[in-house]
Short mmCIF file of C-alpha atoms and ligand atoms in Angstrom, two decimals:
data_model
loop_
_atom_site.label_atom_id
_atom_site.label_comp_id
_atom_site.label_asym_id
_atom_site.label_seq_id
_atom_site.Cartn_x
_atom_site.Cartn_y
_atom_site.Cartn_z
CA UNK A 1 47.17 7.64 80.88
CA UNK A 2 47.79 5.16 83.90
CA UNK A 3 45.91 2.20 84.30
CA UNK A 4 45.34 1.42 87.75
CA UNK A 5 44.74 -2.30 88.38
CA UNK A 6 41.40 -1.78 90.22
CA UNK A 7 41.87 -3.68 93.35
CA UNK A 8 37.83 -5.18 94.54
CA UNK A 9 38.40 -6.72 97.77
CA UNK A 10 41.08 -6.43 100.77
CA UNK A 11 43.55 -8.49 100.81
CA UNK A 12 43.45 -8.15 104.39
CA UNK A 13 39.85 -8.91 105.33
CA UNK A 14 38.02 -9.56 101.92
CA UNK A 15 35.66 -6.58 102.50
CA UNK A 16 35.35 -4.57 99.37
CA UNK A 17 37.77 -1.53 99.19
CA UNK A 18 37.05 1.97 98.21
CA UNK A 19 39.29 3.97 95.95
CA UNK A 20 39.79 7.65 98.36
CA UNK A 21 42.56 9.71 99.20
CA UNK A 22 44.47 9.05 102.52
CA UNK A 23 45.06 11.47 104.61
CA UNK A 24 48.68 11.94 104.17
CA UNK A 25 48.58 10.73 100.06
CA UNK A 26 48.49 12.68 96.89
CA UNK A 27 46.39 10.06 95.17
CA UNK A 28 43.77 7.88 95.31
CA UNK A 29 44.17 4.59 96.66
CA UNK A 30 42.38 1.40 97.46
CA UNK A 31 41.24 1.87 100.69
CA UNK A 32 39.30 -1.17 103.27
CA UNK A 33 36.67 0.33 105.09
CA UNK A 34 36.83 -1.98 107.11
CA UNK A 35 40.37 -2.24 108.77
CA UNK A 36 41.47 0.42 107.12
CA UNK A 37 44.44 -1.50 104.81
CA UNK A 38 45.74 0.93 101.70
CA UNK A 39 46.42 -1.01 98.85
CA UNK A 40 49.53 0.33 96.94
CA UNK A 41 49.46 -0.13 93.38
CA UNK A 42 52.73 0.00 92.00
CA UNK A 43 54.60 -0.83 88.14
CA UNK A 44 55.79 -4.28 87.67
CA UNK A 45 58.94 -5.43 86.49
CA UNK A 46 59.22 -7.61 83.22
CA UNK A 47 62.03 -9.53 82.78
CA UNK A 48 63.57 -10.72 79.94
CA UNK A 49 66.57 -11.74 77.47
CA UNK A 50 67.49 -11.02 73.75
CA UNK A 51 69.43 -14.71 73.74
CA UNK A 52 71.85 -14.64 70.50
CA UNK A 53 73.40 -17.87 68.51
CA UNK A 54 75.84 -16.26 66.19
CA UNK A 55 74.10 -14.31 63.15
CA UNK A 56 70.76 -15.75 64.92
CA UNK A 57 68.48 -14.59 67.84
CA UNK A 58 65.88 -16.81 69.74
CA UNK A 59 62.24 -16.00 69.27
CA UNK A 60 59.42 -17.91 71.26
CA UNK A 61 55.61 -18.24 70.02
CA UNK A 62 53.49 -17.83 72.55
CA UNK A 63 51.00 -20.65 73.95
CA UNK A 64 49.13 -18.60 76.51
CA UNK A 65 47.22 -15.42 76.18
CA UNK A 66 47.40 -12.52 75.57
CA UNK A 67 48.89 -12.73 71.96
CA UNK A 68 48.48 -16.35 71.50
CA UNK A 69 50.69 -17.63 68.51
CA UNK A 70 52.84 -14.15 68.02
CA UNK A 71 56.70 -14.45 68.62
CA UNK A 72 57.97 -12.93 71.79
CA UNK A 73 61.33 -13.12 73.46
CA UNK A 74 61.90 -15.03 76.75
CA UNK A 75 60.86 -12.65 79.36
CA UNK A 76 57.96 -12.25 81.92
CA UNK A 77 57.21 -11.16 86.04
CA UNK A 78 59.68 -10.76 87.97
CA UNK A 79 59.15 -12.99 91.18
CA UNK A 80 59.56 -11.58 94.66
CA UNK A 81 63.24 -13.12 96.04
CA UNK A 82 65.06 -12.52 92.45
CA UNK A 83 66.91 -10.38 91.15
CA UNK A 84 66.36 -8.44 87.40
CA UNK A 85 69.32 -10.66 86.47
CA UNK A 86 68.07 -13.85 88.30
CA UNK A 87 64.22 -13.42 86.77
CA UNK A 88 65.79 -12.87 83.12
CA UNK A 89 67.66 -16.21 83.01
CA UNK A 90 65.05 -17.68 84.88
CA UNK A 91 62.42 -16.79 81.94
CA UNK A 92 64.49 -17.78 79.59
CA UNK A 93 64.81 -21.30 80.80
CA UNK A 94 61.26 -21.74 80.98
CA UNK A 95 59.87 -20.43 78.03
CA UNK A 96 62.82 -21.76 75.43
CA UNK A 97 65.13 -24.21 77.71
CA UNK A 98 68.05 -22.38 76.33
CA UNK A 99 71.25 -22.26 78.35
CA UNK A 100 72.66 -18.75 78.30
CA UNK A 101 75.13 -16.40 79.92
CA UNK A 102 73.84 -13.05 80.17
CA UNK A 103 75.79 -10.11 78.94
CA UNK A 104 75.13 -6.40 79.33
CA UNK A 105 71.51 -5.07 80.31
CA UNK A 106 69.96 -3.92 76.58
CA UNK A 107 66.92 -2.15 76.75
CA UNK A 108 64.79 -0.52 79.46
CA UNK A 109 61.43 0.83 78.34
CA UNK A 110 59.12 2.03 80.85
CA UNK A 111 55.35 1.03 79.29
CA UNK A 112 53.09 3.91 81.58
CA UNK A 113 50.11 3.16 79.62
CA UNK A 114 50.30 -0.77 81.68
CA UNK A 115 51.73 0.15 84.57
CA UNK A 116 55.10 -1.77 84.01
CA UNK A 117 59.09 -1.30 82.98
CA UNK A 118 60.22 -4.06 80.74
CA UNK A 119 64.43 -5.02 80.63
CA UNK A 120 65.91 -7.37 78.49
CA UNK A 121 69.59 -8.43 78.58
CA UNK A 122 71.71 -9.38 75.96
CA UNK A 123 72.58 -13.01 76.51
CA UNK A 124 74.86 -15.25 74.77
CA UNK A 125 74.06 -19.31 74.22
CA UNK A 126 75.95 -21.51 75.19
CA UNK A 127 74.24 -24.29 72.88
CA UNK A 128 71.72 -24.18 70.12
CA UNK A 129 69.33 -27.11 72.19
CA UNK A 130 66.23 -25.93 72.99
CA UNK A 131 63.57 -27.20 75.01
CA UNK A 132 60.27 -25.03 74.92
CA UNK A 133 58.09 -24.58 78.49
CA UNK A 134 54.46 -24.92 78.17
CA UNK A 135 54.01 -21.13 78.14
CA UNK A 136 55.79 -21.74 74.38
CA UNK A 137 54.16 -23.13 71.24
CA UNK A 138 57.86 -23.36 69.11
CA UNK A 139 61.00 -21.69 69.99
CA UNK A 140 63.83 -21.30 67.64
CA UNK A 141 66.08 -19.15 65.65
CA UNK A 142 65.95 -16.40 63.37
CA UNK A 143 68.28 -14.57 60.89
CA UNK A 144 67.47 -10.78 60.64
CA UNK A 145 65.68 -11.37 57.21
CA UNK A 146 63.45 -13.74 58.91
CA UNK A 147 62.78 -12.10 61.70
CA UNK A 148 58.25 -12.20 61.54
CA UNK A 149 58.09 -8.59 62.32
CA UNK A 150 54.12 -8.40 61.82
CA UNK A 151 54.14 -11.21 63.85
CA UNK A 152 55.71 -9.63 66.88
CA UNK A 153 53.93 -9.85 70.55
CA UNK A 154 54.60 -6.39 72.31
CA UNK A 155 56.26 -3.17 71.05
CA UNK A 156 58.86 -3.71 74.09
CA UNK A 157 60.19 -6.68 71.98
CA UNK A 158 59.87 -5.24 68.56
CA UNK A 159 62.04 -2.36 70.10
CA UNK A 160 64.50 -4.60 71.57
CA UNK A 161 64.69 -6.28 68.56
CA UNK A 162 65.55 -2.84 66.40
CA UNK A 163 67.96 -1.64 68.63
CA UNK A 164 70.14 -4.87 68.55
CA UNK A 165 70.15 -5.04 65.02
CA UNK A 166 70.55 -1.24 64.31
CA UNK A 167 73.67 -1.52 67.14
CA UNK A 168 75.07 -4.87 64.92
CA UNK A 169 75.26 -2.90 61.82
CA UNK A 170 76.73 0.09 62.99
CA UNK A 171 79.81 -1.86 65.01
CA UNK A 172 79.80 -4.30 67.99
CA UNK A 173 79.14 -1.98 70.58
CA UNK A 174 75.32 -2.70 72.54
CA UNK A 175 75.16 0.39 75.22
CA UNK A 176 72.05 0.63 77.29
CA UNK A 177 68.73 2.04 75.55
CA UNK A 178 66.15 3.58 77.79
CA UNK A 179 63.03 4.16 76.09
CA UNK A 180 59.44 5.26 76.88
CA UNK A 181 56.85 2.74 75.02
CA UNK A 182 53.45 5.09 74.34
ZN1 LIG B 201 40.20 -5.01 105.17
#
């Protein structure tokens, strides 16, 4: 079920916080004793693009934690002041230092378990120079047939991944998938 992201202190104050039921709330919350503050806890937004080069996509391996060395596609948190758009190119430029243009929105998989709703965008290159971020051990680009699937990060990307391929065999058309990771 839902993982709630234990809050310890206030963010207000620093006291420690108590998880109770407000008053006027259906569910338990992280409350400050001492001024009172309720912390919300609430799903975050991951951000991301499925960034295609003809027959290839773009796959990053990942230099940070967690899944160190797995491949992953450009994505991460969306950042307050950005749109889901915005934070998708963003990623991308910072993991892989690909240029893209984004196309339609692909996949959007709510992952309950984590607390978070991933989206990934079609996007098409403009160029095939890439310039990995620190967050990226080796970016680069992979026919279908090479595509490391035991080596995939997250089930959000493996799932992206399936869709666009099962959608490229069965005609050009790439309509939205909404999906519910377990
Ligand atoms: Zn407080």
């Amino acid at each position: 079920m839902l993982q709630t992201r234990l809050i310890k202190h206030c963010r207000q104050c620093g006291t420690a916080v108590a998880y109770r039921m407000p008053d006027d709330d259906n569910r338990e919350r992280a409350v400050c004793p001492s001024c009172t503050t309720v912390h919300y806890e609430n799903p975050l937004n991951v951000v991301g693009t499925l960034p295609v080069w003809g027959e290839q996509v773009l796959l990053c391996r990942r230099a940070i934690e967690p899944r160190h060395g797995l491949w992953t596609l450009p994505a991460g948190f969306m950042e307050l002041g950005e749109t889901v758009a915005d934070g998708a190119l963003r990623e991308t430029v910072e993991e892989a230092g690909a240029k893209v243009e984004l196309q339609g929105l692909f996949t959007l998989l709510n992952v309950v378990r984590v607390g978070q709703v991933h989206f990934f965008y079609r996007a098409r290159m403009l160029d095939n120079t890439l310039d990995p971020g620190p967050e990226t051990l080796e970016a680069r680009l992979f026919h279908e047939h090479d595509i490391p699937w035991d080596e995939i990060a997250f089930r959000t990307v493996r799932a992206t991944l399936q869709h666009f391929f099962d959608c490229r065999r069965q005609g050009n058309d790439y309509p939205l998938h909404v999906g519910d990771i377990g």
